[in-house]
Coordinates of C-alpha atoms in Angstrom, one line a residue:
M1 CA 0.0 0.0 0.0
S2 CA 1.4 3.4 -0.9
T3 CA 2.0 6.2 1.5
R4 CA -0.6 8.2 -0.2
G5 CA -3.1 5.4 0.1
G6 CA -2.3 5.0 3.8
Q7 CA -2.9 8.7 4.4
Q8 CA -6.3 8.6 2.7
G9 CA -7.3 5.6 4.9
Q10 CA -6.5 7.6 8.0
H11 CA -8.5 10.6 7.0
G12 CA -11.5 8.3 6.2
A13 CA -11.2 6.8 9.7
E14 CA -11.3 10.2 11.3
E15 CA -14.4 11.3 9.3
Q16 CA -16.3 8.2 10.4
A17 CA -15.4 8.8 14.0
D18 CA -17.2 12.2 13.9
E19 CA -20.4 10.7 12.6
P20 CA -23.2 9.6 15.0
P21 CA -23.2 5.9 15.8
R22 CA -25.5 3.8 13.6
R23 CA -27.5 0.7 14.5
K24 CA -26.0 -2.5 13.2
R25 CA -28.1 -4.4 10.7
K26 CA -28.5 -8.1 11.1
S27 CA -26.8 -10.0 8.4
R28 CA -29.1 -11.6 5.9
K29 CA -28.4 -15.0 4.3
G30 CA -27.0 -14.4 0.8
E31 CA -26.4 -10.7 1.3
E32 CA -23.3 -9.5 -0.4
K33 CA -20.4 -8.9 2.0
P34 CA -18.4 -5.7 1.8
L35 CA -15.1 -5.9 -0.1
V36 CA -11.9 -6.3 2.0
A37 CA -8.9 -4.3 0.9
P38 CA -6.0 -6.6 -0.1
A39 CA -3.0 -6.9 2.1
P40 CA -0.2 -4.5 1.2
P41 CA 2.7 -6.0 -0.8
P42 CA 5.8 -6.9 1.1
P43 CA 8.4 -4.0 1.1
A44 CA 10.8 -4.0 -1.8
D45 CA 14.4 -5.0 -1.2
T46 CA 16.2 -1.7 -0.6
R47 CA 19.7 -2.9 -0.2
A48 CA 22.2 -0.9 -2.3
Q49 CA 23.5 -2.3 -5.6
R50 CA 26.7 -1.1 -7.0
V51 CA 26.6 -0.5 -10.7
L52 CA 29.7 -0.7 -12.9
Y53 CA 29.9 -0.2 -16.7
V54 CA 32.9 -2.1 -18.1
G55 CA 34.1 -1.4 -21.6
C56 CA 35.5 -4.5 -23.3
E57 CA 38.0 -4.7 -26.2
G58 CA 36.7 -8.1 -27.1
E59 CA 33.2 -9.2 -28.0
S60 CA 33.1 -12.6 -26.4
T61 CA 35.6 -13.6 -23.7
E62 CA 35.5 -10.5 -21.5
P63 CA 31.7 -10.0 -21.6
D64 CA 31.2 -13.7 -20.9
Y65 CA 33.5 -13.5 -17.9
L66 CA 31.8 -10.3 -16.5
N67 CA 28.4 -12.0 -16.8
Y68 CA 29.9 -14.9 -14.9
L69 CA 30.8 -12.5 -12.1
N70 CA 27.3 -11.1 -12.1
E71 CA 25.8 -14.6 -12.0
R72 CA 28.0 -16.0 -9.3
F73 CA 28.6 -13.0 -7.0
G74 CA 26.2 -10.2 -8.0
D75 CA 23.5 -11.0 -5.5
G76 CA 25.8 -10.4 -2.6
S77 CA 25.4 -13.9 -1.1
L78 CA 29.2 -14.5 -1.4
T79 CA 30.3 -10.9 -0.8
G80 CA 28.9 -10.1 2.6
G81 CA 25.6 -8.8 1.2
R82 CA 27.2 -6.2 -1.0
R83 CA 25.4 -6.5 -4.3
F84 CA 26.7 -5.3 -7.7
R85 CA 25.7 -5.4 -11.3
I86 CA 28.3 -5.2 -14.1
Q87 CA 27.1 -3.9 -17.4
P88 CA 29.5 -5.1 -20.1
V89 CA 29.9 -2.6 -23.0
F90 CA 31.2 -4.2 -26.2
A91 CA 30.7 -4.2 -29.9
K92 CA 30.6 -6.7 -32.7
N93 CA 34.1 -7.5 -33.9
G94 CA 35.6 -5.8 -30.9
M95 CA 36.9 -2.3 -30.2
T96 CA 40.3 -0.7 -29.9
P97 CA 41.4 0.2 -26.3
A98 CA 40.8 3.9 -26.8
R99 CA 37.4 3.2 -28.3
A100 CA 36.5 1.0 -25.4
V101 CA 37.4 3.7 -22.9
A102 CA 35.4 6.4 -24.8
K103 CA 32.4 4.1 -25.2
V104 CA 32.2 3.0 -21.6
Q105 CA 32.4 6.6 -20.4
E106 CA 29.6 7.5 -22.7
K107 CA 27.4 4.7 -21.5
A108 CA 28.3 5.0 -17.8
E109 CA 27.5 8.7 -17.5
E110 CA 27.6 9.2 -13.7
D111 CA 28.0 5.5 -12.8
E112 CA 31.3 3.8 -12.3
A113 CA 33.4 3.1 -15.4
W114 CA 36.1 0.5 -16.0
A115 CA 37.8 -0.7 -19.2
L116 CA 39.4 -4.1 -20.0
F117 CA 41.8 -4.3 -22.9
D118 CA 44.9 -6.2 -24.0
R119 CA 48.3 -5.5 -25.4
D120 CA 47.9 -7.5 -28.6
Q121 CA 49.2 -5.4 -31.5
H122 CA 47.2 -2.2 -30.6
H123 CA 48.9 1.2 -31.3
D124 CA 46.4 3.4 -29.3
I125 CA 47.1 2.1 -25.8
P126 CA 48.9 5.3 -24.6
E127 CA 45.9 7.3 -26.0
A128 CA 43.5 4.9 -24.1
L129 CA 45.4 5.3 -20.8
E130 CA 45.5 9.1 -21.2
L131 CA 41.7 9.2 -21.9
A132 CA 41.0 6.9 -19.0
A133 CA 43.0 9.2 -16.6
E134 CA 41.1 12.2 -17.9
T135 CA 37.6 10.7 -17.5
G136 CA 38.2 8.8 -14.2
T137 CA 37.9 5.4 -15.9
E138 CA 39.6 2.5 -14.1
V139 CA 41.8 0.3 -16.4
C140 CA 42.5 -3.4 -16.3
F141 CA 45.3 -4.0 -18.8
S142 CA 46.4 -7.5 -19.7
H143 CA 49.7 -8.3 -21.5
P144 CA 49.6 -10.2 -23.8
S145 CA 45.8 -10.9 -23.5
F146 CA 42.9 -11.4 -21.2
D147 CA 43.4 -15.1 -21.6
L148 CA 46.2 -14.8 -19.2
W149 CA 43.7 -13.9 -16.4
L150 CA 41.8 -17.1 -17.1
L151 CA 45.0 -19.2 -17.0
L152 CA 46.0 -17.7 -13.6
H153 CA 42.9 -19.4 -12.1
F154 CA 44.8 -22.7 -12.5
Q155 CA 48.5 -21.9 -12.3
A156 CA 51.1 -19.3 -11.9
F157 CA 52.7 -17.9 -15.1
G158 CA 55.8 -15.8 -15.2
G159 CA 59.1 -15.1 -16.8
K160 CA 60.0 -13.0 -19.7
R161 CA 57.8 -13.8 -22.7
S162 CA 57.6 -13.0 -26.4
G163 CA 54.6 -10.8 -26.3
S164 CA 52.5 -13.4 -28.1
S165 CA 49.4 -15.0 -26.6
K166 CA 50.2 -18.4 -28.0
D167 CA 52.0 -19.6 -24.9
V168 CA 49.1 -18.5 -22.7
V169 CA 46.5 -20.2 -24.8
D170 CA 48.5 -23.4 -25.1
A171 CA 48.9 -23.5 -21.3
L172 CA 45.2 -22.7 -20.7
R173 CA 44.1 -25.6 -23.0
Q174 CA 46.2 -28.0 -20.8
A175 CA 45.2 -26.5 -17.5
D176 CA 41.6 -27.9 -17.5
P177 CA 39.6 -30.1 -19.8
A178 CA 36.9 -27.5 -20.1
F179 CA 39.4 -25.2 -21.9
K180 CA 40.8 -28.0 -24.1
N181 CA 39.3 -26.4 -27.3
F182 CA 39.6 -22.8 -26.2
D183 CA 40.3 -20.5 -29.2
K184 CA 39.6 -23.2 -31.7
R185 CA 37.1 -22.5 -34.4
N186 CA 36.7 -19.0 -32.9
D187 CA 35.4 -20.4 -29.6
K188 CA 36.7 -18.1 -26.9
S189 CA 33.5 -18.1 -24.8
V190 CA 33.4 -18.4 -21.1
K191 CA 30.2 -20.3 -20.5
D192 CA 28.9 -23.6 -19.1
G193 CA 31.7 -26.0 -18.2
R194 CA 34.3 -23.3 -18.4
R195 CA 32.5 -21.3 -15.8
E196 CA 32.3 -24.3 -13.5
A197 CA 36.0 -24.8 -14.0
L198 CA 36.7 -21.3 -12.7
K199 CA 34.6 -21.5 -9.6
K200 CA 36.4 -21.1 -6.3
K201 CA 39.7 -20.3 -8.0
E202 CA 39.4 -16.5 -7.8
S203 CA 41.7 -16.2 -4.8
A204 CA 44.4 -18.2 -6.6
A205 CA 44.1 -16.0 -9.7
V206 CA 44.5 -12.8 -7.7
R207 CA 47.5 -14.2 -5.9
H208 CA 49.2 -15.3 -9.1
A209 CA 48.5 -11.9 -10.8
R210 CA 49.9 -10.0 -7.8
S211 CA 53.0 -12.2 -7.7
M212 CA 53.8 -11.2 -11.3
V213 CA 53.9 -7.5 -10.2
D214 CA 56.4 -8.3 -7.5
Q215 CA 58.5 -10.1 -10.1
C216 CA 58.4 -7.3 -12.6
E217 CA 61.9 -6.7 -13.9
H218 CA 61.3 -3.2 -15.3
S219 CA 61.4 -1.4 -11.9
A220 CA 62.5 -2.4 -8.4
R221 CA 59.6 -0.3 -7.1
C222 CA 56.9 -2.5 -8.6
K223 CA 55.1 -3.9 -5.5
V224 CA 51.5 -4.7 -4.7
K225 CA 51.1 -3.1 -1.4
S226 CA 49.4 0.3 -1.8
T227 CA 45.7 0.9 -2.1
R228 CA 43.5 3.9 -2.5
K229 CA 39.8 4.7 -2.3
D230 CA 37.9 6.5 -5.1
R231 CA 34.7 8.1 -4.2
Y232 CA 32.0 6.3 -6.1
Q233 CA 28.7 7.3 -4.4
W234 CA 25.7 5.4 -5.7
V235 CA 22.0 5.5 -4.6
G236 CA 21.4 3.9 -1.3
A237 CA 25.1 3.3 -0.7
P238 CA 25.7 0.6 2.0
E239 CA 28.0 0.8 5.0
R240 CA 31.0 1.1 2.7
P241 CA 30.3 4.0 0.3
D242 CA 33.8 4.3 -0.9
P243 CA 34.8 1.0 -2.6
L244 CA 38.4 -0.1 -2.4
I245 CA 40.2 0.4 -5.7
P246 CA 43.7 -1.0 -5.4
H247 CA 46.6 0.3 -7.4
S248 CA 48.1 -2.0 -10.1
G249 CA 51.3 -2.0 -8.0
H250 CA 53.5 -1.1 -10.9
A251 CA 55.7 2.0 -10.4
A252 CA 55.2 5.1 -12.4
D253 CA 58.5 4.5 -14.3
C254 CA 57.5 1.0 -15.3
P255 CA 56.6 1.1 -19.0
V256 CA 53.1 -0.2 -19.5
L257 CA 53.7 -1.8 -22.9
D258 CA 56.7 -3.8 -21.6
R259 CA 54.8 -5.6 -18.8
D260 CA 54.9 -9.0 -20.2
P261 CA 53.2 -11.0 -18.8
S262 CA 50.9 -9.1 -16.5
T263 CA 47.2 -8.5 -15.9
D264 CA 45.3 -6.0 -13.7
V265 CA 42.0 -7.8 -13.8
W266 CA 42.6 -8.8 -10.2
R267 CA 41.9 -5.2 -9.2
L268 CA 38.3 -5.5 -10.3
L269 CA 37.7 -8.6 -8.1
V270 CA 39.3 -7.0 -5.1
S271 CA 37.3 -3.8 -5.6
L272 CA 34.1 -5.9 -5.7
E273 CA 35.2 -7.7 -2.6
I274 CA 35.1 -11.1 -4.3
V275 CA 38.6 -11.6 -3.0
D276 CA 40.2 -9.8 0.0
A277 CA 43.0 -7.4 -0.7

């Protein structure tokens, strides 16, 4: 029952109280009984839900994975009641990193904006990073590809690499039977059995990703230890209105394009409190 409806009912009760008492009529068999107002609906769930728009360079793997996070963790049952909804932003045949950043900022408007993109052979990554900094978009950069993040669910992966994703994909195919045919016949989806294979391995993936930062050979100051809080205030914010957004851990003088292998996707999971920092 709405508030307005409740107020009208109270006024009606007051008017009846001022009228003189009336004699009660005896009920007659078959007489139509007065209608009874239906019970008010149960109150809607008012718990806050964090909304994130995430721009994806790819059209399949990244959106599938983000939808997996929605499905498994979005209702808050595994994150201490803190609910979230990720809205993947992607395009057919993919987008360049700079386009992914621009598009997600356009879609997110005042909501939280993130972007996922890979090294691959892209030439606009510096532009994408600059645009992200200007618009307050958080970046999860993977070198050589997002596939590395999937692999880290099953094993560590380090050492200087060639910049090609072939080693990553080969290792992923051997890591679990569900991924045996990954990237064959254009199948880079993350659905069904592949989602099952990833379950309960999020902490291992974050640990493996963070260890690669500590092993970075481009700067002795690359360490995963500092965190910061960005002020993302959403409607009905819960007890923690300022979600934790951890730094990538890489030093300012560490060249982004040379971080091979590395991935910052762990920052998203820590921020969503899927995994503790």
